[in-house]
Amino acid sequence: MLFGISATAEEPSIHVVYPKPDQVVHAINSTFIFGHVRGEFEDKSWVLQINGHDVEVHRDGGFLAFLPVSPGEFCFDLSVATDVLATPIARTELRVLIPEPVQSLSDDTLQIAGDYAPPRGNLVLATGDELPIWFRGTPGCRAWFSIPGVIDSIPMAETQPRQQPYWGESVFGAGAVPESVLVRGIYSGFYVVPESVSVIDESVVYHLTPPSADSVRCRLESSELQLSVGTVLQWQEAIIAGGIEIPSDYCISMNRPDYPFCVRFKDSVQIIRHGPRKGYFAIFQPEGVEALAVGAEGGWYRVQLSHSQFAWVDSMSVERLPKGLTPPKSYLTSLRTYSDKDGVTVK
């Protein structure tokens, strides 16, 4: 909750611009906070403290700080006074949520933590689309994924340790990232949708099995891996059982019979994006513009704008048209030419 307390209208009040109340702030150890102090004072010599840290206030009232945070529900306590030892004359609390940083799973237990960087909802794919698959599990193992009714085994590879947002070094340091925030055990793979496959709302199944005996032997000899008797026994049981598996939290559909279909923009302030909630592809499309929806991710449609151009629109911003309507087409109506000494340029 964000609130300000002031004795009179002339006394200052604190207003935070970023972050917003209850916002999820993706940071590991520290984050920005900025805003301004409103009010009239004789010399505007305000002393602002945030969680006990002195923060300089600009002569126009603005402030910017980069402060340590901790995972979980985190509270910024802001107070302003006319002197360091003076009683605060305005105070504001701002609560945000700092997600727990992702940790590498232990080497001594075979486990799958689940999706890594999953889509924003269920996927609808068409022939030729690439389906990227990521999951997080015990490092150094063998992984693959399957799609029930489609394919039994597609190999996956463990990626290099992945970085997480670490603003302290990224903004003020040399860019070094400590090993403690690097995540091991992330496996990736992909599948290109063939024309012969049609499936509706199936989960991807992640599979993980212990490393091969040769791999374990090499890692033990290099002191890279230390195994307890219990770990060895668990791995043996997992190998006999064929490894472990869990389904994804999202579902996929490929070559659905109700796709593709036409959509029509409801008003003239809609935005086409490069991906769900990503950068702008085009802005302020006229009301009534139609496009062909060929896929989906969560609440977003993937629309085909030309033979080679695709973009994304919010499903709430368009009207789904009857299946039988002919896909929209654009025709060239005019050309612009530019003459030069060697010929003519057409645009």
Coordinates of C-alpha atoms in Angstrom, one line a residue:
M1 CA 0.0 0.0 0.0
L2 CA 1.2 3.5 -0.8
F3 CA 0.3 6.4 1.4
G4 CA 1.6 9.8 2.5
I5 CA 1.3 11.6 5.9
S6 CA 1.7 15.3 6.2
A7 CA 0.7 17.8 8.9
T8 CA -0.2 20.7 6.6
A9 CA -0.7 21.2 2.9
E10 CA 2.7 23.0 2.7
E11 CA 4.6 20.1 4.2
P12 CA 6.1 17.5 1.8
S13 CA 4.6 14.2 0.7
I14 CA 6.5 11.4 -0.9
H15 CA 5.4 10.0 -4.3
V16 CA 7.0 6.9 -5.7
V17 CA 6.9 6.5 -9.5
Y18 CA 8.8 3.2 -9.7
P19 CA 8.2 0.5 -8.6
K20 CA 4.4 0.4 -8.3
P21 CA 2.6 -1.0 -5.2
D22 CA 2.5 -4.8 -5.2
Q23 CA 4.6 -5.0 -8.4
V24 CA 6.7 -8.1 -9.1
V25 CA 10.3 -6.8 -9.4
H26 CA 12.6 -9.2 -11.1
A27 CA 15.9 -8.5 -9.3
I28 CA 18.4 -10.6 -7.5
N29 CA 20.1 -8.4 -4.9
S30 CA 19.2 -4.7 -5.6
T31 CA 16.8 -2.5 -7.6
F32 CA 16.0 1.0 -8.6
I33 CA 13.4 3.2 -6.8
F34 CA 12.6 6.7 -7.9
G35 CA 10.0 9.4 -7.4
H36 CA 9.7 12.9 -6.1
V37 CA 8.9 14.8 -2.9
R38 CA 6.1 17.4 -3.2
G39 CA 5.7 20.4 -1.0
E40 CA 7.1 23.9 -0.3
F41 CA 10.0 24.5 2.2
E42 CA 12.1 27.5 2.9
D43 CA 15.3 26.1 1.4
K44 CA 14.1 22.6 0.3
S45 CA 16.9 21.0 2.3
W46 CA 15.0 17.8 2.7
V47 CA 16.6 14.7 4.1
L48 CA 15.2 11.5 2.5
Q49 CA 15.8 8.1 3.9
I50 CA 14.8 4.8 2.3
N51 CA 15.2 1.7 4.5
G52 CA 17.8 3.6 6.5
H53 CA 19.8 4.7 3.4
D54 CA 20.3 8.5 2.9
V55 CA 19.1 9.4 -0.6
E56 CA 19.8 12.8 -2.2
V57 CA 16.8 14.9 -3.2
H58 CA 17.2 17.1 -6.3
R59 CA 16.4 20.8 -5.9
D60 CA 13.1 20.2 -7.8
G61 CA 12.1 17.3 -5.5
G62 CA 13.1 14.3 -7.6
F63 CA 15.1 11.3 -6.2
L64 CA 16.7 8.2 -7.6
A65 CA 18.3 5.4 -5.6
F66 CA 19.6 1.9 -6.2
L67 CA 19.1 -0.1 -3.0
P68 CA 19.5 -3.7 -1.8
V69 CA 16.4 -5.9 -1.7
S70 CA 15.7 -9.5 -0.5
P71 CA 13.4 -12.2 -1.9
G72 CA 9.8 -12.4 -0.9
E73 CA 7.4 -9.5 0.1
F74 CA 9.8 -6.5 0.4
C75 CA 8.9 -3.2 2.0
F76 CA 10.5 0.2 1.1
D77 CA 10.2 2.5 4.1
L78 CA 10.6 6.1 2.9
S79 CA 10.7 9.1 5.3
V80 CA 11.5 12.8 4.8
A81 CA 12.7 15.3 7.3
T82 CA 14.4 18.7 7.4
D83 CA 17.4 17.3 9.3
V84 CA 19.1 13.9 9.8
L85 CA 18.1 13.8 13.4
A86 CA 14.7 15.5 13.0
T87 CA 11.4 13.7 13.3
P88 CA 10.1 12.7 9.9
I89 CA 7.3 14.9 8.7
A90 CA 6.2 12.6 5.9
R91 CA 6.5 8.8 5.5
T92 CA 5.5 6.3 2.9
E93 CA 5.6 2.6 2.7
L94 CA 5.7 0.7 -0.6
R95 CA 5.5 -3.1 -0.7
V96 CA 6.7 -5.1 -3.7
L97 CA 7.3 -8.8 -4.4
I98 CA 10.8 -10.0 -5.2
P99 CA 10.8 -13.5 -6.7
E100 CA 13.1 -16.1 -5.2
P101 CA 16.1 -16.4 -7.5
V102 CA 16.3 -19.7 -9.4
Q103 CA 18.8 -22.1 -7.9
S104 CA 20.6 -25.0 -9.5
L105 CA 19.2 -28.3 -8.3
S106 CA 21.5 -30.6 -6.3
D107 CA 23.6 -33.1 -8.1
D108 CA 22.8 -35.9 -5.6
T109 CA 19.1 -36.3 -6.4
L110 CA 17.5 -37.0 -9.7
Q111 CA 14.6 -34.5 -10.2
I112 CA 12.8 -32.3 -12.7
A113 CA 11.8 -28.9 -11.4
G114 CA 9.5 -28.2 -14.4
D115 CA 9.1 -25.7 -17.2
Y116 CA 11.9 -23.1 -17.8
A117 CA 10.9 -19.9 -19.6
P118 CA 7.5 -21.4 -20.6
P119 CA 5.1 -19.7 -23.1
R120 CA 2.5 -17.3 -21.8
G121 CA -0.2 -20.0 -22.1
N122 CA -1.3 -22.9 -24.3
L123 CA 0.3 -22.9 -27.8
V124 CA -1.3 -23.4 -31.2
L125 CA 1.2 -24.2 -34.0
A126 CA 1.0 -24.9 -37.7
T127 CA 3.1 -26.8 -40.2
G128 CA 6.7 -25.6 -40.3
D129 CA 6.5 -23.8 -36.9
E130 CA 9.3 -24.5 -34.5
L131 CA 8.4 -25.6 -30.9
P132 CA 11.2 -24.7 -28.4
I133 CA 11.3 -26.8 -25.3
W134 CA 13.0 -25.9 -22.0
F135 CA 13.0 -27.5 -18.6
R136 CA 15.1 -27.4 -15.4
G137 CA 16.4 -30.6 -13.8
T138 CA 19.4 -32.2 -12.1
P139 CA 22.6 -31.0 -13.9
G140 CA 24.8 -33.4 -15.8
C141 CA 22.1 -35.9 -16.8
R142 CA 20.6 -37.1 -20.0
A143 CA 17.3 -35.5 -21.1
W144 CA 14.7 -35.8 -23.8
F145 CA 11.1 -34.9 -24.4
S146 CA 8.1 -36.6 -25.9
I147 CA 4.7 -35.5 -27.2
P148 CA 2.0 -38.2 -26.6
G149 CA 0.5 -39.5 -29.8
V150 CA 3.1 -37.6 -31.9
I151 CA 6.7 -38.6 -31.1
D152 CA 8.3 -40.7 -28.4
S153 CA 11.8 -39.2 -28.0
I154 CA 13.5 -36.0 -29.0
P155 CA 16.9 -35.5 -27.6
M156 CA 17.7 -32.4 -25.5
A157 CA 21.0 -30.9 -24.4
E158 CA 22.1 -29.1 -21.2
T159 CA 22.8 -25.5 -21.9
Q160 CA 25.6 -23.4 -20.5
P161 CA 24.8 -22.0 -17.0
R162 CA 22.2 -19.4 -17.5
Q163 CA 22.5 -15.9 -16.1
Q164 CA 19.8 -14.1 -14.0
P165 CA 19.3 -10.3 -13.7
Y166 CA 22.1 -9.0 -11.6
W167 CA 21.8 -5.2 -11.8
G168 CA 24.5 -4.4 -9.2
E169 CA 27.2 -5.5 -11.6
S170 CA 25.3 -4.8 -14.9
V171 CA 24.7 -1.1 -14.0
F172 CA 27.6 -0.1 -11.7
G173 CA 30.2 -2.8 -12.1
A174 CA 32.3 -4.5 -14.7
G175 CA 29.4 -6.9 -15.7
A176 CA 30.8 -9.9 -13.8
V177 CA 28.1 -12.3 -12.6
P178 CA 28.9 -14.4 -9.5
E179 CA 28.6 -18.2 -9.9
S180 CA 26.0 -18.2 -7.1
V181 CA 23.4 -16.7 -9.5
L182 CA 24.3 -18.9 -12.5
V183 CA 21.7 -21.7 -13.1
R184 CA 22.9 -25.1 -14.1
G185 CA 20.7 -28.0 -15.2
I186 CA 18.7 -26.2 -17.9
Y187 CA 17.9 -28.5 -20.9
S188 CA 16.7 -27.4 -24.3
G189 CA 15.4 -29.0 -27.4
F190 CA 13.0 -28.2 -30.3
Y191 CA 10.6 -29.8 -32.7
V192 CA 9.5 -28.6 -36.1
V193 CA 5.8 -29.3 -36.8
P194 CA 5.3 -31.6 -39.8
E195 CA 2.3 -31.5 -42.1
S196 CA 1.3 -35.0 -41.1
V197 CA 0.7 -34.2 -37.4
S198 CA -2.6 -33.0 -35.9
V199 CA -3.0 -32.9 -32.1
I200 CA -5.1 -30.8 -29.7
D201 CA -4.2 -29.7 -26.2
E202 CA -1.4 -32.3 -25.4
S203 CA 1.2 -31.7 -22.8
V204 CA 4.9 -32.1 -23.5
V205 CA 6.5 -34.7 -21.3
Y206 CA 10.0 -34.1 -19.9
H207 CA 12.3 -37.1 -19.4
L208 CA 15.5 -37.3 -17.3
T209 CA 17.8 -40.2 -16.6
P210 CA 21.2 -40.3 -14.9
P211 CA 24.4 -39.8 -16.9
S212 CA 26.1 -42.7 -18.6
A213 CA 28.6 -44.8 -16.7
D214 CA 31.5 -43.4 -18.8
S215 CA 30.4 -39.8 -18.1
V216 CA 30.2 -40.5 -14.4
R217 CA 33.6 -42.1 -14.4
C218 CA 35.2 -39.2 -16.2
R219 CA 33.6 -36.7 -13.8
L220 CA 34.7 -38.6 -10.8
E221 CA 38.3 -38.8 -12.0
S222 CA 38.4 -35.1 -12.6
S223 CA 36.9 -34.4 -9.1
E224 CA 34.1 -32.6 -10.8
L225 CA 31.5 -34.8 -9.1
Q226 CA 31.2 -36.4 -5.7
L227 CA 28.7 -39.2 -5.3
S228 CA 27.4 -40.8 -2.1
V229 CA 26.4 -44.4 -1.9
G230 CA 22.8 -43.3 -1.7
T231 CA 23.1 -41.3 -4.8
V232 CA 24.6 -44.2 -6.8
L233 CA 21.7 -46.5 -5.6
Q234 CA 19.1 -43.9 -6.5
W235 CA 20.6 -43.5 -10.0
Q236 CA 20.7 -47.3 -10.5
E237 CA 17.0 -47.5 -9.6
A238 CA 16.2 -44.6 -12.0
I239 CA 18.1 -46.3 -14.8
I240 CA 16.3 -49.5 -14.3
A241 CA 12.9 -47.7 -14.2
G242 CA 13.8 -45.8 -17.4
G243 CA 14.4 -42.4 -15.7
I244 CA 11.8 -39.9 -14.4
E245 CA 9.3 -37.9 -16.3
I246 CA 6.7 -35.1 -15.7
P247 CA 4.3 -33.2 -18.0
S248 CA 4.6 -29.5 -18.9
D249 CA 2.3 -27.0 -17.3
Y250 CA 1.1 -25.8 -20.7
C251 CA -0.5 -27.7 -23.6
I252 CA 0.2 -27.6 -27.3
S253 CA -2.0 -28.0 -30.4
M254 CA -0.6 -28.6 -33.9
N255 CA -2.5 -28.2 -37.1
R256 CA -5.8 -27.7 -35.3
P257 CA -8.8 -28.1 -37.6
D258 CA -10.3 -24.7 -36.5
Y259 CA -7.2 -22.8 -37.6
P260 CA -6.6 -20.7 -39.6
F261 CA -9.4 -18.1 -39.4
C262 CA -9.9 -14.4 -40.0
V263 CA -10.0 -11.7 -37.4
R264 CA -11.1 -8.1 -37.5
F265 CA -9.8 -5.2 -35.4
K266 CA -12.4 -3.8 -33.1
D267 CA -11.2 -0.2 -33.0
S268 CA -8.4 2.1 -34.3
V269 CA -6.0 2.1 -31.3
Q270 CA -4.8 -1.5 -31.6
I271 CA -1.2 -2.4 -31.7
I272 CA 0.5 -5.3 -33.6
R273 CA 3.6 -6.7 -31.8
H274 CA 6.6 -8.8 -32.6
G275 CA 5.5 -11.3 -29.9
P276 CA 3.1 -11.6 -27.0
R277 CA 3.7 -8.4 -24.9
K278 CA 6.9 -7.6 -26.9
G279 CA 7.9 -4.7 -29.0
Y280 CA 5.7 -2.8 -31.4
F281 CA 5.5 -4.1 -35.0
A282 CA 2.9 -1.5 -36.0
I283 CA 0.7 0.9 -34.1
F284 CA -2.9 2.3 -34.3
Q285 CA -4.4 0.0 -36.9
P286 CA -7.6 1.3 -38.5
E287 CA -10.8 -0.2 -37.2
G288 CA -12.0 -3.0 -39.5
V289 CA -8.6 -4.2 -40.7
E290 CA -8.7 -8.0 -41.2
A291 CA -5.9 -10.5 -40.9
L292 CA -5.5 -14.3 -40.9
A293 CA -4.8 -15.9 -37.5
V294 CA -2.6 -18.9 -38.0
G295 CA -1.5 -19.6 -34.4
A296 CA -1.8 -18.6 -30.7
E297 CA 0.0 -18.3 -27.4
G298 CA -2.2 -17.8 -24.4
G299 CA -4.4 -14.8 -25.1
W300 CA -2.5 -13.8 -28.2
Y301 CA -3.1 -14.6 -31.9
R302 CA -0.3 -15.0 -34.4
V303 CA -1.5 -13.3 -37.6
Q304 CA 0.0 -13.6 -41.1
L305 CA 0.4 -10.3 -42.7
S306 CA 2.0 -11.5 -45.9
H307 CA 3.7 -14.6 -47.3
S308 CA 6.7 -14.0 -45.0
Q309 CA 5.5 -11.5 -42.4
F310 CA 3.9 -12.5 -39.1
A311 CA 3.0 -10.5 -36.0
W312 CA 0.9 -10.9 -32.8
V313 CA -2.3 -9.3 -31.6
D314 CA -4.2 -9.5 -28.3
S315 CA -7.2 -11.8 -28.8
M316 CA -9.4 -9.2 -26.8
S317 CA -8.7 -6.5 -29.4
V318 CA -10.0 -8.5 -32.4
E319 CA -13.3 -10.1 -33.4
R320 CA -13.1 -13.7 -34.6
L321 CA -14.9 -14.1 -37.9
P322 CA -16.7 -17.1 -39.3
K323 CA -14.5 -19.9 -40.5
G324 CA -15.6 -19.7 -44.1
L325 CA -14.6 -16.1 -44.9
T326 CA -11.9 -15.7 -47.5
P327 CA -8.5 -14.6 -46.1
P328 CA -7.9 -10.9 -46.7
K329 CA -5.5 -9.8 -49.5
S330 CA -3.7 -6.6 -50.3
Y331 CA -3.2 -5.4 -53.8
L332 CA -0.6 -3.0 -55.1
T333 CA -2.3 0.3 -56.3
S334 CA 0.6 2.7 -56.7
L335 CA 4.3 2.9 -57.1
R336 CA 6.8 5.6 -56.3
T337 CA 9.8 5.9 -58.5
Y338 CA 13.1 7.7 -58.2
S339 CA 15.3 8.5 -61.2
D340 CA 19.1 8.4 -61.0
K341 CA 21.8 8.5 -63.6
D342 CA 21.9 4.7 -64.0
G343 CA 18.2 3.9 -64.0
V344 CA 15.0 4.1 -61.9
T345 CA 14.5 3.0 -58.3
V346 CA 11.0 1.6 -57.5
K347 CA 9.7 1.7 -53.9

